[in-house]
Structures are given as structure tokens and as C-alpha cells.
Coordinates of C-alpha atoms and ligand atoms in Angstrom, one line a residue:
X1 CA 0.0 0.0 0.0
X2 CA 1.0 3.3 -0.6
X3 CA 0.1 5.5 2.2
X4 CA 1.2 9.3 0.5
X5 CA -2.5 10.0 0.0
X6 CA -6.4 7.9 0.4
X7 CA -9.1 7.4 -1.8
X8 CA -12.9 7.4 0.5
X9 CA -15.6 5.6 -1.4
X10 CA -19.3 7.0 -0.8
X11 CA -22.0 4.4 -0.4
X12 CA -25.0 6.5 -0.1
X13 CA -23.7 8.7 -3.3
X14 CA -23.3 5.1 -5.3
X15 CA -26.6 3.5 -4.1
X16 CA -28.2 7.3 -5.0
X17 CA -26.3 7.1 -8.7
X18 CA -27.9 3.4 -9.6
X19 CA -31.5 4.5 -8.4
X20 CA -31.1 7.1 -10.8
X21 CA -30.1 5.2 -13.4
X22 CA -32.2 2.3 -12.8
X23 CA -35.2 5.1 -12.7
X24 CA -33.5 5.9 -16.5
X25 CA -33.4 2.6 -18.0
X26 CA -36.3 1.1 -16.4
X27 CA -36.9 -1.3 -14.3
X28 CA -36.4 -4.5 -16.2
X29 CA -33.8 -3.5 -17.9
X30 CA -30.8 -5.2 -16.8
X31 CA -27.4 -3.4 -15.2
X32 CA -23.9 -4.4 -15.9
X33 CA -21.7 -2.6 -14.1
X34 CA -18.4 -1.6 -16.3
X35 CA -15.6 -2.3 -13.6
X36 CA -12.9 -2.0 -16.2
X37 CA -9.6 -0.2 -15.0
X38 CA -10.5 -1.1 -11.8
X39 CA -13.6 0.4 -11.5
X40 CA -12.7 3.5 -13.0
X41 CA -9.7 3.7 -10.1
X42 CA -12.4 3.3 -7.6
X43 CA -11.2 0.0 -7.1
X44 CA -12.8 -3.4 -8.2
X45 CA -13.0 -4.8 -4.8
X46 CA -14.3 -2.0 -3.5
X47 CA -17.5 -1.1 -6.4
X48 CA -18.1 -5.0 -6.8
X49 CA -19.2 -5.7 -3.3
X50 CA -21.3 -2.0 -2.7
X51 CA -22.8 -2.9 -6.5
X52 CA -24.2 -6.8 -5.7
X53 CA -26.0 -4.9 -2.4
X54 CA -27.5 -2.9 -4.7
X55 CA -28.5 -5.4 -6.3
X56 CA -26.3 -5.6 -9.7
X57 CA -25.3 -8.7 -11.1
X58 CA -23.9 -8.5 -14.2
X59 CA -20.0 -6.9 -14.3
X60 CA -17.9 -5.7 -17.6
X61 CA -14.5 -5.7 -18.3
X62 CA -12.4 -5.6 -20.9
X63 CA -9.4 -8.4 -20.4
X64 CA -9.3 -11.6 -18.4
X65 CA -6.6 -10.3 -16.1
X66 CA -9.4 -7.5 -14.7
X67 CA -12.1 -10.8 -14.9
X68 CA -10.2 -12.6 -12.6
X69 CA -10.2 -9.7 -10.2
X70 CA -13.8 -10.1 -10.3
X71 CA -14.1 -13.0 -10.0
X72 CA -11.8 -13.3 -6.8
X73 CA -14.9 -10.8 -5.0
X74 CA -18.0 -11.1 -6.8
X75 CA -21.1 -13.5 -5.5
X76 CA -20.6 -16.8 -7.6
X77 CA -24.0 -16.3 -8.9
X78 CA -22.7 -13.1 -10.7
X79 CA -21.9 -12.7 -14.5
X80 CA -18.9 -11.3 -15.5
X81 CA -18.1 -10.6 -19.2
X82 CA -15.0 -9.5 -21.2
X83 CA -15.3 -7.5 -23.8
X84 CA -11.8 -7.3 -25.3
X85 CA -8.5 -8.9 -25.0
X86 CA -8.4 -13.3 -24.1
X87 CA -5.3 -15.1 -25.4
X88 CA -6.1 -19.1 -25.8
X89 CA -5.3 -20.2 -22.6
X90 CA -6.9 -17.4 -20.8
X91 CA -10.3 -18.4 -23.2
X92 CA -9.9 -21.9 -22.0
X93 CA -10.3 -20.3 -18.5
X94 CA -12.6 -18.2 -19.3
X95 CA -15.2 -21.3 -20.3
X96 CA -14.0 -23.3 -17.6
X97 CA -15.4 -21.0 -15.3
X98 CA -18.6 -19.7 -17.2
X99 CA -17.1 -16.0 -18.2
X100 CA -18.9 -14.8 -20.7
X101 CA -17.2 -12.5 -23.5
X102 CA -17.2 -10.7 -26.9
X103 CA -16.5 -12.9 -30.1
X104 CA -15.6 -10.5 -32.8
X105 CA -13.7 -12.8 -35.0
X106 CA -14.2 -16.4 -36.7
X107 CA -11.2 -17.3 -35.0
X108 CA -12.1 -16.9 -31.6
X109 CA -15.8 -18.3 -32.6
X110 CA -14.2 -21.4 -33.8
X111 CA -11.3 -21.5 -30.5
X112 CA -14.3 -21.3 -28.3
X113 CA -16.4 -24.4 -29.6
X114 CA -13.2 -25.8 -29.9
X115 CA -12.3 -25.5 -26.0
X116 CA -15.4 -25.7 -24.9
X117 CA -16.1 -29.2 -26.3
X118 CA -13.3 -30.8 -25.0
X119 CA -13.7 -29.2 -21.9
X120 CA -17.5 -30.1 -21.9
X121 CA -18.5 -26.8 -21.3
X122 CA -20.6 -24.3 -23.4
X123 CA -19.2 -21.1 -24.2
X124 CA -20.7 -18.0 -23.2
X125 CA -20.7 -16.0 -25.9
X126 CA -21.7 -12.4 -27.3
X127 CA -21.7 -11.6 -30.6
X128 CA -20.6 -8.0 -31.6
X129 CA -21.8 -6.3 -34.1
X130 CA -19.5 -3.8 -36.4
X131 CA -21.8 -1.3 -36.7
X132 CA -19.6 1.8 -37.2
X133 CA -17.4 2.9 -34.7
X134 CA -14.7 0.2 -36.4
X135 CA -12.8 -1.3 -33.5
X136 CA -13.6 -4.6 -33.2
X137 CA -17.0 -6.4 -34.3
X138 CA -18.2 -8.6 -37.3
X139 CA -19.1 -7.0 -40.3
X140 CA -22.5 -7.8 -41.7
X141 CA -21.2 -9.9 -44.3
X142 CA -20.2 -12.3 -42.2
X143 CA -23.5 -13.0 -40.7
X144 CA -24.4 -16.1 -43.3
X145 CA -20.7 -17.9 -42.4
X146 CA -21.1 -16.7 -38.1
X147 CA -24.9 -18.1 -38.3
X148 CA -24.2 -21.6 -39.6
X149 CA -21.1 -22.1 -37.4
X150 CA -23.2 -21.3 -33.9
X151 CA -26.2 -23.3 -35.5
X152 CA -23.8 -26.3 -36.1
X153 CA -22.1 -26.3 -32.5
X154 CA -25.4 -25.5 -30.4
X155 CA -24.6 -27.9 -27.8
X156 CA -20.7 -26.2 -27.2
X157 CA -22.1 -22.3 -27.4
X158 CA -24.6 -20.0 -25.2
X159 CA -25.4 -17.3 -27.3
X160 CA -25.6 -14.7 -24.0
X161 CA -25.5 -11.7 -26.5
X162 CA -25.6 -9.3 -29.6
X163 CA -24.3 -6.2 -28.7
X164 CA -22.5 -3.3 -30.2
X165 CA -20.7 0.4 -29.1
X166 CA -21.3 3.2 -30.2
X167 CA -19.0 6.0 -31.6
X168 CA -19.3 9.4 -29.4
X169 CA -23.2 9.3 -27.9
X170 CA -22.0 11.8 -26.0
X171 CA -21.8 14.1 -28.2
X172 CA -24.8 15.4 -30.3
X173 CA -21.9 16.0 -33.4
X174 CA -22.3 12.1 -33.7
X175 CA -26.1 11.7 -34.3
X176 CA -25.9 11.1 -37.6
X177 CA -23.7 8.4 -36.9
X178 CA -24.7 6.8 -33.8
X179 CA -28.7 6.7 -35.8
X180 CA -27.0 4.9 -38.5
X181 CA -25.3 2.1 -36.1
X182 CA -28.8 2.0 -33.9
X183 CA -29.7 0.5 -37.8
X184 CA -27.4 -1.4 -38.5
X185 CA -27.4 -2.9 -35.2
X186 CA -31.4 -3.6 -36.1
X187 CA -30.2 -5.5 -39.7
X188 CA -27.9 -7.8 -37.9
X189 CA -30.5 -8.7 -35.2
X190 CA -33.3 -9.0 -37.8
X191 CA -30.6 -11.8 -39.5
X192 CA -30.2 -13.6 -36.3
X193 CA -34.1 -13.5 -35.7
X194 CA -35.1 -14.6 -39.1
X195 CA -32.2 -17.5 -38.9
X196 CA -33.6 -18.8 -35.3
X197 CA -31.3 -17.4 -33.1
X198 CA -32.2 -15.5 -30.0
X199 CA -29.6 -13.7 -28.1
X200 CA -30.7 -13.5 -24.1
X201 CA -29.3 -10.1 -24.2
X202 CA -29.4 -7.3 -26.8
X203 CA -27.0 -4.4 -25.4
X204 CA -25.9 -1.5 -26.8
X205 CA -25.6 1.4 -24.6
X206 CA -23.4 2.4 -22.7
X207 CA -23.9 5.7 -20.0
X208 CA -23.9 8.0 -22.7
X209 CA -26.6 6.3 -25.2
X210 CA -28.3 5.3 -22.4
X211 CA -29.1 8.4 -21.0
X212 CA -29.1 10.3 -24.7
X213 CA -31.1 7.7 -27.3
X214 CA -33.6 5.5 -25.1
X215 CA -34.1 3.3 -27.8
X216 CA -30.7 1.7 -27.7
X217 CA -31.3 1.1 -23.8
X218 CA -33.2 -2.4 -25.0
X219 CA -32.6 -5.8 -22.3
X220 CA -29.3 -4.7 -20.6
X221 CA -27.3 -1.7 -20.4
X222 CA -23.5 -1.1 -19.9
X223 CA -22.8 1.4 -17.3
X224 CA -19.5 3.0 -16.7
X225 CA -18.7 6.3 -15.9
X226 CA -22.4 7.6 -14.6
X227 CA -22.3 5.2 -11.6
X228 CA -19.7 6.6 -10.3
X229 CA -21.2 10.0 -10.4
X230 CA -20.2 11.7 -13.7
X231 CA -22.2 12.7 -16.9
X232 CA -20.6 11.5 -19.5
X233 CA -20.9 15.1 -21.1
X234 CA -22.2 18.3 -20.1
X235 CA -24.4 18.0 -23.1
X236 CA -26.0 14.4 -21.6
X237 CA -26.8 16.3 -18.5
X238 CA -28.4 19.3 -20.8
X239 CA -30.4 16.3 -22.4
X240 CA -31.9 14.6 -19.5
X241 CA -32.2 18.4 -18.2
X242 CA -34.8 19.1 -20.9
X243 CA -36.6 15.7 -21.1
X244 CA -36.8 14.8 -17.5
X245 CA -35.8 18.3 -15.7
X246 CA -32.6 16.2 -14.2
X247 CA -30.5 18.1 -11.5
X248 CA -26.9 18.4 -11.5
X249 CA -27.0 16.9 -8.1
X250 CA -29.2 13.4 -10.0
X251 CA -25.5 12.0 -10.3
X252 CA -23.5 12.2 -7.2
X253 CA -19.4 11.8 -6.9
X254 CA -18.3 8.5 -5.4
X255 CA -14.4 8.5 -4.8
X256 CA -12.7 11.7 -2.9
X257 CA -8.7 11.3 -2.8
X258 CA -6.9 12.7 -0.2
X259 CA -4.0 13.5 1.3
X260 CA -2.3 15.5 4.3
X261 CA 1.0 18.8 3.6
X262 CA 4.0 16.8 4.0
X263 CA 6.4 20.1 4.8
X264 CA 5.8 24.0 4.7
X265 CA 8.6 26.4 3.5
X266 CA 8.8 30.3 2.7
X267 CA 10.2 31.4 -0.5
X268 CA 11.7 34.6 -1.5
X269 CA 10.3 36.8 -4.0
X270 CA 12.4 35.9 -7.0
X271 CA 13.0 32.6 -6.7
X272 CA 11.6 30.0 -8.6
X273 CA 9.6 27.2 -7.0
X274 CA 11.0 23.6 -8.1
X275 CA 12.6 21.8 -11.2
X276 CA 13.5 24.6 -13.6
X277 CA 11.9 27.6 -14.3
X278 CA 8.5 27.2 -14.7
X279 CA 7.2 29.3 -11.6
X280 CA 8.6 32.4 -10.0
X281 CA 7.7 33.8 -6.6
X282 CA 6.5 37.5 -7.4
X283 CA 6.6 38.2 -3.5
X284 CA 7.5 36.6 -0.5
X285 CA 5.5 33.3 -0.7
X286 CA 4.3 30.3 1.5
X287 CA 4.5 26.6 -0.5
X288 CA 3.3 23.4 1.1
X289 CA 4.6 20.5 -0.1
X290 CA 2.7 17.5 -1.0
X291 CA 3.3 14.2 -1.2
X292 CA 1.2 13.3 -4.4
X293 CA 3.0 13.0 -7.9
X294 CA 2.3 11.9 -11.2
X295 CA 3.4 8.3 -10.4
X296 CA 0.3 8.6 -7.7
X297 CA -2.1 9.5 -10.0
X298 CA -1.5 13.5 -10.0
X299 CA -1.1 14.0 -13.6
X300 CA 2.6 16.0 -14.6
X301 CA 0.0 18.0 -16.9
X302 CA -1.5 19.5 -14.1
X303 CA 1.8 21.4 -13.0
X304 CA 0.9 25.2 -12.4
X305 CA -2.9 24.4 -13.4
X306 CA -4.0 22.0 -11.0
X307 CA -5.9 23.1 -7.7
X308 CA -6.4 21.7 -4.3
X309 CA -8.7 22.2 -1.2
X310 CA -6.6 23.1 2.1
X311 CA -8.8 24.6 5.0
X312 CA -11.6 24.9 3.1
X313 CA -10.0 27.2 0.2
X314 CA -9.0 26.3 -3.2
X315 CA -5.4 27.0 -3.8
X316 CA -3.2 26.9 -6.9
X317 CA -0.6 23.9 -7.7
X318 CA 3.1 26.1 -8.8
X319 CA 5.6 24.3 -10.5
X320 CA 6.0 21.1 -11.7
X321 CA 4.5 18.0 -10.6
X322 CA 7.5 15.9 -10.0
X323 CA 7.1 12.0 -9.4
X324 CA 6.1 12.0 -6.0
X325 CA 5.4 15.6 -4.5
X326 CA 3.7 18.8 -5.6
X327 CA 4.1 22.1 -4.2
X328 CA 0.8 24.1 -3.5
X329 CA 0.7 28.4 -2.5
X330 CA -0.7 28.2 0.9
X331 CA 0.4 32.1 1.2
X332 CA -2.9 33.0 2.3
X333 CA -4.2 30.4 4.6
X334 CA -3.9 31.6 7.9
X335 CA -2.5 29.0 10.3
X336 CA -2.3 26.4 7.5
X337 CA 0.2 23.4 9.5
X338 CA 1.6 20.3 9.1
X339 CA -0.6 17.5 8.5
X340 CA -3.7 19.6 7.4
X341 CA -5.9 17.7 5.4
X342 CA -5.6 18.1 1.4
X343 CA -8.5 17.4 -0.9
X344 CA -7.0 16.5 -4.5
X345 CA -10.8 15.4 -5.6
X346 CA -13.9 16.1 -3.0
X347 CA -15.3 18.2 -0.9
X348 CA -14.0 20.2 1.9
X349 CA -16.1 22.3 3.8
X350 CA -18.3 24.4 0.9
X351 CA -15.6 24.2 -1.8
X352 CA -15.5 21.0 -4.4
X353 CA -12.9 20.0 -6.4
X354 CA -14.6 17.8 -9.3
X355 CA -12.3 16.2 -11.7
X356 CA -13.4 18.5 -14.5
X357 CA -12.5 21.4 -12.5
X358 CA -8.8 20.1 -13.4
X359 CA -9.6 19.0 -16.7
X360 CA -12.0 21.1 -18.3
X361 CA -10.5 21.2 -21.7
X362 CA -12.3 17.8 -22.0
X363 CA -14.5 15.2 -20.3
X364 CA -12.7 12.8 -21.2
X365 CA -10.1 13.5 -19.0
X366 CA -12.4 12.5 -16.0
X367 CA -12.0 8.6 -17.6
X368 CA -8.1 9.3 -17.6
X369 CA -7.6 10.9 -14.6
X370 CA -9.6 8.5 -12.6
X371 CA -8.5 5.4 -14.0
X372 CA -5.0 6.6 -13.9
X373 CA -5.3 6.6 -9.8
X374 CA -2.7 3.6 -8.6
X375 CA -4.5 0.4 -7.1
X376 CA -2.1 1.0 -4.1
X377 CA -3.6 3.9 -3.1
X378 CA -5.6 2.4 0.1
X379 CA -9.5 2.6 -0.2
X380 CA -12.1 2.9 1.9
X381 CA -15.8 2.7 2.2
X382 CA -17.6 5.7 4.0
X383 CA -21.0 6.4 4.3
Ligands
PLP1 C1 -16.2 1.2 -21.3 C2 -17.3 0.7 -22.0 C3 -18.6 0.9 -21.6 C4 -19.0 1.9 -20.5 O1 -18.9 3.2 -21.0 P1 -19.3 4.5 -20.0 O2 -19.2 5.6 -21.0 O3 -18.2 4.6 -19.0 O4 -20.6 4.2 -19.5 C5 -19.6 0.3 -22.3 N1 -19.3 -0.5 -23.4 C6 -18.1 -0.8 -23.8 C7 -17.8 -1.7 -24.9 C8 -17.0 -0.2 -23.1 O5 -15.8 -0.4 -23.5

């Protein structure tokens, strides 16, 4: 563990953020809960637990190594699915112990059968759908040669899924395409319906469609980012502002990060403040010291731009962000000592520091930044 700095989960913020959403998708619409990158740095062992209480039962990831961290907390009566990367043998796992995951390729489709009937398991399987955004996913051409092969090998296959992803739902630049996958995703169900095939699951959506284009919310719904408390976009929020008068406050923050001034110092107006040049004291000035880097999560991008919460005031990061410390202007907190509690993401008193506030330029970042926070960082639950 490393001790520099703590990450608190909120319980009553994550049960509050999956009522929301369930009140979004509906009911009967089933949840699975992307826990890829470690929850979004929240922590997999953490999110898994506080998401079965709440119900959930269904978790996505994207490679077999994040699967088995899963697997190693969830209820054994959970799914979990991978949606990306599975060499052979980790395949051959994957059946023995009823993962499900993406099939993308004939390859995979015919490694699958392959393992599973001489392990004398079916595979779990979801078929993806290339539909547009053109990462992975069959193209519709394939469907004749993909049909026959699952119709052939019934007793070796499940077919869990048909899914696709879509290509920027955030974003109201992308309609035109994200329409155009919703119907291509409709062709290559139509095929599989016409040929006798009935996925258990059509999914599409992610947070993004889910809460922008309700029709692609269909059996189960793939939800990342907005359980943890962030709209994907301001422009989701604006949407679910206009249909369903949403509040900012609808989505709450899970994680805060944390961490305590390591050293106080006063520098002399004229000198610069750490590795080169990059900050100047224009008067006498008082720096803390904190012991938070980029290789703890604190992104080097962030030096002279970042801010942080001390004693309930926002103040300005100066100088570089060096591996392990940053230095913060403290010059006008009164009393400000050792050991005083520093918010890097969270509340303190009145004053929030959301990840955007450190990221505007895009929304992305929030993705980055938090799944960029170490797994050593201890975490805890709070209410
Ligand atoms: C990451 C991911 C999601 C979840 O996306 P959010 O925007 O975080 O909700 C859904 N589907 C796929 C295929 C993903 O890779």
C-alpha cells in the first residue's frame, strides 16, 4: 500500500447514482456494471461488493486479467463478461469458469467451440456487431458464415448476447452516426431472428446512449462512468435536463482522494519554486509540499494548473508535478500546518474540487484521470 495519499468511497452517493439510473433505464432492464480499469480507479474490490447490495449482477471488463479480479470478490451467482482482450489459454479459462465474453472474429468463434467441447462446457458468448465505430465487431457480411457455425455447435455455445458500441453518444456532433449504427445494429438482429437465433441479451448502450437515445437502452445496459457519479458530457446532462428536468445533483461523486501537507517552507520573491523555471515567486510566498505525484495519479500535466482544497480554500498547484510531491501556494491560509488535510478530488467544507475542474478542456479526461489513480492507493468505504 502506498500510504502518500487515500481514496474514500461513498455508499449512499453510489446507491443514490444506480437508483437514478435504474429510474432511467427502467426497471427490467438489466445493469452491468463496467468495472474495467479497476472500477474507473475506484477499485474493483471496493465497487463490486457495494454494487451486488444494490442489487447488480452483471459486471464488464475488458481483459481476463481484470475478470479474474472479479471473480476473486464477486457473489458466484454473478456474471462477468470481457469485452476485449483473451489469449487461448486465458479463453480456455474463461469457459471453464462460465465468463462470458465478446466474439468478434471467426477465430475466436471457432477456438471457443473448440475448448469448450473438450472441456464439456458451453461457451458464453456475445456476438458483436461492427456497426460503425470500427474497433472490433463482425461486419454484416459475415453473418451467413457466423450463423451456420453457432447453428452447427449449439450444444458447445450460449449465445448470451448481440451487442455493439457506439462511436461518441455523447456528443450530439455524432447523431448522424450513432442513428445509422442503432440501424445497422437492427439489420444484424433482424438476421439472427429470421435465422432462429435468439440472443438472451441485446446491449448497446453504454452511460452515454443510455441516457441520450432511449431506444438503444433495450434488455441490458452497460454502465460505466455515470455510476460513479459523472455525466458523461455536459451536453447528456443538458439532455436529460430538458426531457426529465434532471438536476446536477441526480449523479453524485463516489471517490474523494486525499492527502495531508508533507512540509511547509517560505520562499523569497524571485525565486523559482522547483525543477526549472516554470514558476517564480512574485513576492514573498508560502509553498506546502505534498506528497502526491504523477506516479500517484496527479497527472505531470497538471503542474501550475492543477488546484487543491486546504482549509476549506481552493489553492493553486506552482511548479511542476514531480514523481512523488507537488508544491501548492498556501500564502494566504492563515494558520495552514503540518498535516492539514488536502483534498485533490472532493469536498471540503463548501468548496468541491470535481475532476473536470482540473480537466475542463475535456470530459474525457475524468475517464483518464480517474482510472489513472494507482491500485495502491488504500480505499475505503464511508458512508
Ligand atoms: C467502457 C465501455 C462501456 C462503458 O462506458 P461508459 O461511458 O463509462 O458508461 C460500455 N461498453 C463498452 C464496450 C465499453 O468499452
Amino acid at each position: 500500500m502506498d500510504q502518500t495519499s487515500y481514496i474514500e468511497i461513498s455508499k449512499s452517493a453510489y446507491n443514490h447514482n444506480i437508483k437514478y439510473l435504474r429510474k432511467i433505464v427502467g426497471k427490467d432492464v438489466r445493469i452491468s456494471s463496467v468495472v474495467k480499469g479497476n472500477a474507473y480507479g475506484h477499485g474493483v474490490n471496493i465497487i463490486v461488493p457495494l454494487a451486488e447490495k444494490a442489487k447488480i449482477n452483471h459486471f464488464s471488463v475488458f481483459s481476463a486479467s481484470e475478470a479474474l479480479d472479479v471473480f476473486n470478490v464477486a457473489n458466484p451467482k454473478s456474471d462477468i463478461m470481457i469485452m476485449g482482450y483473451l489469449n487461448d489459454e486465458q479463453l480456455e479459462w474463461a469457459i471453464e469458469n462460465e465468463i462470458e465474453f465478446y466474439v468478434f472474429d471467426m477465430e475466436r468463434l471457432e477456438k471457443a467451440v473448440e475448448l469448450a467441447a473438450a472441456i464439456r462446457k458451453p461457451a458464453r458468448i456475445h456476438i458483436e456487431a461492427e456497426t460503425g465505430f470500427n474497433r472490433t465487431g463482425f461486419e454484416y457480411e459475415k453473418m451467413p458464415e457466423v450463423v451456420n457455425f453457432i447453428k452447427d455447435n449449439q450444444d458447445h455455445l450460449i449465445l448470451e448476447g448481440l451487442c455493439t458500441h457506439y462511436a461518441g453518444a455523447e456528443s450530439i456532433t455524432n447523431h448522424y452516426r450513432v442513428i445509422n449504427q442503432i440501424k445497422n445494429y437492427r439489420q444484424f438482429h433482424r438476421y439472427l431472428t429470421r435465422h432462429e437465433l435468439k440472443p438472451r441479451f441485446k446491449h448497446t448502450a453504454g452511460s452515454a446512449a443510455s441516457l441520450t437515445y432511449p431506444q438503444t437502452i433495450m434488455d441490458m445496459v452497460r454502465i460505466g462512468i455515470s455510476q460513479y457519479g459523472f455525466w458523461p458530457t455536459q451536453e447528456t446532462f443538458i439532455y436529460q435536463f430538458k426531457r426529465n428536468q434532471a438536476k446536477d445533483s441526480d449523479l453524485k461523486r463516489v471517490i474523494s482522494w486525499k492527502t495531508r501537507i508533507m512540509s511547509i517552507k517560505e520562499v523569497d520573491s524571485g525565486d523559482f519554486v522547483g525543477y526549472g523555471t516554470s514558476y517564480m515567486a512574485n513576492k514573498k510566498v508560502k509553498i506546502a509540499i505534498i506528497p502526491v505525484g504523477y506516479t500517484n495519479g496527479f497527472s505531470r500535466s497538471l503542474s501550475n494548473m492543477g488546484r487543491v482544497l486546504i482549509r476549506g480554500k481552493r489553492v493553486p498547484v506552482v511548479g511542476t508535478v514531480t514523481m512523488n510531491t507537488m508544491n501548492v501556494n498556501v500564502t494566504d491560509i492563515p494558520n495552514v500546518q503540518l498535516g492539514d488535510e488536502v483534498v485533490l478530488i472532493g469536498k471540503q467544507n463548501r468548496l468541491n474540487i470535481s475532476i473536470a475542474s482540473f480537466s475542463e478542456m475535456s470530459n474525457q479526461l475524468n475517464y483518464q484521470t480517474l482510472a489513472r489513480l494507482p491500485g495502491n492507493i488504500p480505499r475505503n468505504v464511508v458512508y
